[in-house]
């Protein structure tokens, strides 16, 4: 497998992991979604909104959409978990489509990232994608930990890549069209 193949698999993993995580979140009791918790962000709702806001920022960068830092600055947090899930799934599908359209050479292509006070900084698409996946895994782990203090059991989020785990993800992967 080359790096492009790996990044495409990671884009699929992002959709799958978010789908599993949100299905757990949608089962929370009233008030648990927005309840204050101990983590980097103060709630499951705030953490999931942060993941989406950052995904939309980096999607704008790699798609060269021209919105820049405003994609993050102007993000309006979503209060309702079903709507947040739908918005995240749409962003995940955009990321998959973007990765599917890349060539190996595109991974080294630079795009401008708007870093507000630090200015316009060129970054390689491959590096941005690796960062997005790392960022999302990091914050999904925080949501996973916060779920431990709720009425819902946190889902397994590490059964995507290995063949030995296929039976554990097969129906979901099929449903998601991965």
CSV table of C-alpha atoms in Angstrom, one decimal:
chain,number,residue,atom,x,y,z
A,1,UNK,CA,0.0,0.0,0.0
A,2,UNK,CA,1.3,3.5,-0.8
A,3,UNK,CA,0.6,6.6,1.1
A,4,UNK,CA,-2.3,7.7,-1.1
A,5,UNK,CA,-4.0,4.3,-0.5
A,6,UNK,CA,-3.5,4.7,3.3
A,7,UNK,CA,-5.0,8.2,3.3
A,8,UNK,CA,-8.0,7.0,1.4
A,9,UNK,CA,-8.5,4.3,4.0
A,10,UNK,CA,-8.1,6.8,6.7
A,11,UNK,CA,-10.8,8.9,5.1
A,12,UNK,CA,-13.1,5.9,5.2
A,13,UNK,CA,-12.1,5.2,8.7
A,14,UNK,CA,-13.1,8.8,9.6
A,15,UNK,CA,-16.6,8.2,8.3
A,16,UNK,CA,-16.9,4.8,10.0
A,17,UNK,CA,-15.5,6.0,13.3
A,18,UNK,CA,-17.7,9.0,13.4
A,19,UNK,CA,-20.8,6.9,12.4
A,20,UNK,CA,-20.1,4.5,15.3
A,21,UNK,CA,-19.4,7.3,17.8
A,22,UNK,CA,-22.5,9.3,16.8
A,23,UNK,CA,-24.8,6.3,17.0
A,24,UNK,CA,-23.7,6.0,20.6
A,25,UNK,CA,-24.2,9.7,21.2
A,26,UNK,CA,-27.7,9.6,19.7
A,27,UNK,CA,-28.6,7.1,22.4
A,28,UNK,CA,-27.7,9.4,25.3
A,29,UNK,CA,-30.3,10.4,27.9
A,30,UNK,CA,-31.7,13.9,27.8
A,31,UNK,CA,-29.1,16.4,29.0
A,32,UNK,CA,-26.1,14.1,28.7
A,33,UNK,CA,-25.0,15.5,25.3
A,34,UNK,CA,-24.5,19.0,26.6
A,35,UNK,CA,-23.6,18.2,30.2
A,36,UNK,CA,-20.4,19.6,31.5
A,37,UNK,CA,-17.6,17.1,31.7
A,38,UNK,CA,-13.9,17.0,32.3
A,39,UNK,CA,-12.0,17.1,29.0
A,40,UNK,CA,-10.2,19.5,26.7
A,41,UNK,CA,-13.7,20.9,25.7
A,42,UNK,CA,-16.3,21.0,28.4
A,43,UNK,CA,-18.9,18.6,26.8
A,44,UNK,CA,-19.5,16.0,24.3
A,45,UNK,CA,-21.5,18.6,22.2
A,46,UNK,CA,-18.6,21.1,22.3
A,47,UNK,CA,-16.0,18.4,21.4
A,48,UNK,CA,-18.0,17.1,18.4
A,49,UNK,CA,-18.7,20.6,17.2
A,50,UNK,CA,-14.9,21.3,17.4
A,51,UNK,CA,-14.2,18.2,15.3
A,52,UNK,CA,-16.6,19.4,12.6
A,53,UNK,CA,-15.4,23.0,12.7
A,54,UNK,CA,-11.8,21.9,12.2
A,55,UNK,CA,-12.8,19.4,9.4
A,56,UNK,CA,-14.6,22.2,7.6
A,57,UNK,CA,-11.6,24.5,7.9
A,58,UNK,CA,-9.2,22.0,6.5
A,59,UNK,CA,-11.6,20.9,3.8
A,60,UNK,CA,-11.7,24.5,2.7
A,61,UNK,CA,-7.9,24.6,2.6
A,62,UNK,CA,-7.4,21.4,0.6
A,63,UNK,CA,-10.3,22.1,-1.8
A,64,UNK,CA,-8.9,25.6,-2.2
A,65,UNK,CA,-12.4,27.0,-1.4
A,66,UNK,CA,-11.1,30.5,-0.6
A,67,UNK,CA,-13.0,30.8,2.7
A,68,UNK,CA,-9.8,30.6,4.8
A,69,UNK,CA,-9.9,31.0,8.6
A,70,UNK,CA,-13.5,32.3,8.4
A,71,UNK,CA,-14.5,28.6,7.8
A,72,UNK,CA,-13.6,28.1,11.5
A,73,UNK,CA,-14.2,31.6,12.8
A,74,UNK,CA,-17.7,31.8,11.4
A,75,UNK,CA,-18.7,28.2,12.3
A,76,UNK,CA,-22.0,28.1,14.2
A,77,UNK,CA,-22.1,25.3,16.7
A,78,UNK,CA,-24.9,22.8,16.2
A,79,UNK,CA,-27.0,22.2,19.4
A,80,UNK,CA,-29.0,19.1,18.2
A,81,UNK,CA,-27.1,15.8,17.9
A,82,UNK,CA,-29.0,14.5,14.9
A,83,UNK,CA,-28.2,17.7,12.9
A,84,UNK,CA,-24.6,17.6,14.1
A,85,UNK,CA,-24.3,13.9,13.0
A,86,UNK,CA,-25.7,14.8,9.5
A,87,UNK,CA,-23.3,17.7,9.1
A,88,UNK,CA,-20.3,15.6,10.2
A,89,UNK,CA,-21.3,12.8,7.8
A,90,UNK,CA,-21.5,15.3,4.9
A,91,UNK,CA,-18.1,16.6,5.8
A,92,UNK,CA,-16.7,13.0,6.0
A,93,UNK,CA,-18.2,12.2,2.5
A,94,UNK,CA,-16.5,15.4,1.1
A,95,UNK,CA,-13.2,14.2,2.6
A,96,UNK,CA,-13.6,10.8,1.0
A,97,UNK,CA,-14.5,12.3,-2.4
A,98,UNK,CA,-11.5,14.6,-2.1
A,99,UNK,CA,-9.1,11.8,-1.3
A,100,UNK,CA,-10.6,9.6,-4.0
A,101,UNK,CA,-9.8,12.3,-6.5
A,102,UNK,CA,-6.2,12.7,-5.5
A,103,UNK,CA,-3.2,11.4,-7.4
A,104,UNK,CA,0.1,10.4,-5.7
A,105,UNK,CA,1.7,13.6,-6.9
A,106,UNK,CA,-1.1,15.7,-5.3
A,107,UNK,CA,0.1,14.7,-1.9
A,108,UNK,CA,3.1,16.9,-2.3
A,109,UNK,CA,1.2,19.8,-3.8
A,110,UNK,CA,1.1,22.9,-1.6
A,111,UNK,CA,-2.1,24.7,-0.7
A,112,UNK,CA,-2.3,28.0,1.2
A,113,UNK,CA,-3.6,27.8,4.8
A,114,UNK,CA,-4.9,31.0,6.4
A,115,UNK,CA,-3.4,31.1,9.9
A,116,UNK,CA,-4.8,34.5,10.9
A,117,UNK,CA,-2.1,36.4,12.7
A,118,UNK,CA,0.6,34.0,11.4
A,119,UNK,CA,-0.3,34.7,7.8
A,120,UNK,CA,-0.8,32.6,4.7
A,121,UNK,CA,1.3,29.4,5.1
A,122,UNK,CA,1.7,26.9,2.3
A,123,UNK,CA,1.3,23.2,3.5
A,124,UNK,CA,1.4,20.0,1.5
A,125,UNK,CA,-1.9,18.2,1.0
A,126,UNK,CA,-0.5,14.9,2.4
A,127,UNK,CA,0.5,16.6,5.6
A,128,UNK,CA,-2.8,18.3,6.0
A,129,UNK,CA,-4.7,15.1,5.6
A,130,UNK,CA,-2.4,13.3,8.1
A,131,UNK,CA,-3.0,16.2,10.5
A,132,UNK,CA,-6.8,16.0,10.1
A,133,UNK,CA,-6.9,12.3,10.8
A,134,UNK,CA,-4.7,12.7,13.8
A,135,UNK,CA,-6.8,15.6,15.1
A,136,UNK,CA,-10.1,13.7,14.7
A,137,UNK,CA,-8.8,10.5,16.3
A,138,UNK,CA,-7.5,12.6,19.2
A,139,UNK,CA,-10.8,14.3,19.9
A,140,UNK,CA,-13.0,11.2,19.2
A,141,UNK,CA,-10.9,9.6,21.9
A,142,UNK,CA,-12.0,12.4,24.3
A,143,UNK,CA,-15.6,11.9,23.4
A,144,UNK,CA,-15.1,8.2,23.9
A,145,UNK,CA,-13.8,8.8,27.4
A,146,UNK,CA,-16.6,11.3,28.2
A,147,UNK,CA,-19.2,8.6,27.2
A,148,UNK,CA,-17.8,6.5,30.0
A,149,UNK,CA,-19.6,8.9,32.4
A,150,UNK,CA,-23.0,8.5,30.7
A,151,UNK,CA,-25.7,6.0,30.3
A,152,UNK,CA,-24.2,4.8,27.0
A,153,UNK,CA,-21.3,2.3,26.6
A,154,UNK,CA,-18.5,3.8,24.4
A,155,UNK,CA,-18.2,2.0,21.0
A,156,UNK,CA,-15.1,0.3,19.8
A,157,UNK,CA,-13.3,2.6,17.4
A,158,UNK,CA,-10.3,0.6,16.4
A,159,UNK,CA,-11.8,-2.2,14.3
A,160,UNK,CA,-11.5,-0.7,10.8
A,161,UNK,CA,-8.2,-1.6,9.2
A,162,UNK,CA,-7.4,-5.2,10.0
A,163,UNK,CA,-8.9,-8.2,8.2
A,164,UNK,CA,-9.3,-10.0,11.5
A,165,UNK,CA,-11.8,-7.4,12.5
A,166,UNK,CA,-13.8,-7.5,9.3
A,167,UNK,CA,-16.7,-9.5,10.9
A,168,UNK,CA,-17.0,-6.7,13.5
A,169,UNK,CA,-17.4,-3.9,11.0
A,170,UNK,CA,-18.8,-5.6,7.9
A,171,UNK,CA,-22.4,-4.6,8.2
A,172,UNK,CA,-21.5,-1.0,9.0
A,173,UNK,CA,-19.0,-0.7,6.1
A,174,UNK,CA,-21.6,-2.1,3.8
A,175,UNK,CA,-24.3,0.3,5.0
A,176,UNK,CA,-21.8,3.2,4.6
A,177,UNK,CA,-20.8,2.1,1.1
A,178,UNK,CA,-17.1,1.8,2.0
